[in-house]
Amino acid sequence: MRDVLHVGSGKVRELYALDDDRLLLVASDRISTYDVVLPTEIPDKGCVLTGLSAFWFARTRTLVPNHLLALRADGRSLECRRLEMLPVEVVVRGYLAGSGWTDYARTAEVCGHRLPAGLSESERLPEPIVTPATKAAEGHDLNVTEVEAAAMCGPGHYEAARDAALALYRFAAAHAEERGILLADTKFELGIDDEGVVTLADEAVTPDSSRFWPADDYAPGGPQPSFDKQYVRDWCLASGWDRTPPGPELPPEVVAGTRARYVEAFELLTGTPFDRYLADPEVVLCA
Ligand code: Q0Z
């Protein structure tokens, strides 16, 4: 790209500076599993994730202000306001999965939330909980208590971020459930704008920042299949891969099956045919 400064790389995304006030977030077609980026891309995955983020940003902007300025015609790039990012990620969990389940099984608590005894893996929580994490150690998030998060962000900023995240989760989970997808948990990144307002940033409620479960197959008492990545995970483990880099190349049928699941999640959640999105990405912005 012409005259844009590369300012950061995620595992599967790139960040560029357009000017002092604006950033460009570009989602690639790369896929990671068990924290390893695979050598094979999933065609259109970046467009699916960018379109979903843009869809949620458009629909929640009256609930919580966000950083979206424009969705580019390539369907995979978002122009954003540059914010002062908070030093914690704000995870909202409606179900007990991942590190939430691990911590609960060991201590009956998750990030300082005391939960009822006897819950099983993947069970729905009585109320969603907010479990902040720091982006401290290389790649790996470290769960912290809300008291610790408030100390790191300043209590006013943390409380506003927590309230925003809970409101966003409740909205997105209700929308998704009506369309056959359980939003088990999702991670938000928020920042402060130039007027001091806590603002939603980064990506929003995508399969890369969330656990999406097919509602039809929901069976608490063990881990749930992931809506998007389950084919990839199952195939990788069945291939004998030991979860250390490099990951295996994916065969064409696994690529096609995975792409189809991403596209299905997009279409269920947005109600828009994915081909229409590719032809004119801004269709997802009319709330
Ligand atoms: C997001 C990240 C990515 C690498 C910084 N609106 C914003 N203002 C200031 N900073 C950010 C944002 Cl979104 C910001 N990240 C995460 C995304 C590649 C890192 F695509 N880092």
PDB file of C-alpha atoms in Angstrom, residues 1 7 15 20 48 58 77 79 97 106 114 121 123 125-126 137 162 183-184 190 198 200 207 209 219 223 247 254:
ATOM      1  CA  MET A   1       0.000   0.000   0.000  1.00  0.00           C
ATOM      2  CA  VAL A   7       2.532  -0.338  12.886  1.00  0.00           C
ATOM      3  CA  LEU A  15      -2.342  -2.743  11.472  1.00  0.00           C
ATOM      4  CA  ASP A  20      -1.952  10.726  13.121  1.00  0.00           C
ATOM      5  CA  VAL A  48     -15.969 -12.792   6.828  1.00  0.00           C
ATOM      6  CA  ALA A  58     -23.038  -0.534  12.926  1.00  0.00           C
ATOM      7  CA  SER A  77     -10.079  -3.529   5.805  1.00  0.00           C
ATOM      8  CA  GLU A  79     -10.485   2.505   8.761  1.00  0.00           C
ATOM      9  CA  ALA A  97     -15.460 -22.718  28.735  1.00  0.00           C
ATOM     10  CA  ARG A 106      -9.645 -25.681  40.259  1.00  0.00           C
ATOM     11  CA  ARG A 114     -17.445 -16.761  43.124  1.00  0.00           C
ATOM     12  CA  GLU A 121     -18.074 -27.690  31.644  1.00  0.00           C
ATOM     13  CA  GLU A 123     -22.797 -24.808  31.352  1.00  0.00           C
ATOM     14  CA  LEU A 125     -23.907 -19.121  33.809  1.00  0.00           C
ATOM     15  CA  PRO A 126     -26.767 -17.646  35.851  1.00  0.00           C
ATOM     16  CA  ALA A 137       3.193 -12.341  28.449  1.00  0.00           C
ATOM     17  CA  ARG A 162     -16.995  -3.335  31.889  1.00  0.00           C
ATOM     18  CA  LEU A 183     -22.105 -16.838  21.956  1.00  0.00           C
ATOM     19  CA  ALA A 184     -20.251 -18.651  24.751  1.00  0.00           C
ATOM     20  CA  LEU A 190     -11.571  -0.775  24.305  1.00  0.00           C
ATOM     21  CA  VAL A 198     -14.509   4.773  26.520  1.00  0.00           C
ATOM     22  CA  LEU A 200     -15.010  -0.071  21.451  1.00  0.00           C
ATOM     23  CA  PRO A 207     -15.134 -16.186  15.541  1.00  0.00           C
ATOM     24  CA  SER A 209     -12.442 -13.113  19.311  1.00  0.00           C
ATOM     25  CA  ALA A 219     -24.704 -30.458  25.312  1.00  0.00           C
ATOM     26  CA  PRO A 223     -16.243 -29.251  25.560  1.00  0.00           C
ATOM     27  CA  GLY A 247       1.298 -26.719  11.781  1.00  0.00           C
ATOM     28  CA  VAL A 254     -10.758 -29.286   4.970  1.00  0.00           C
TER      29      VAL A 254
END
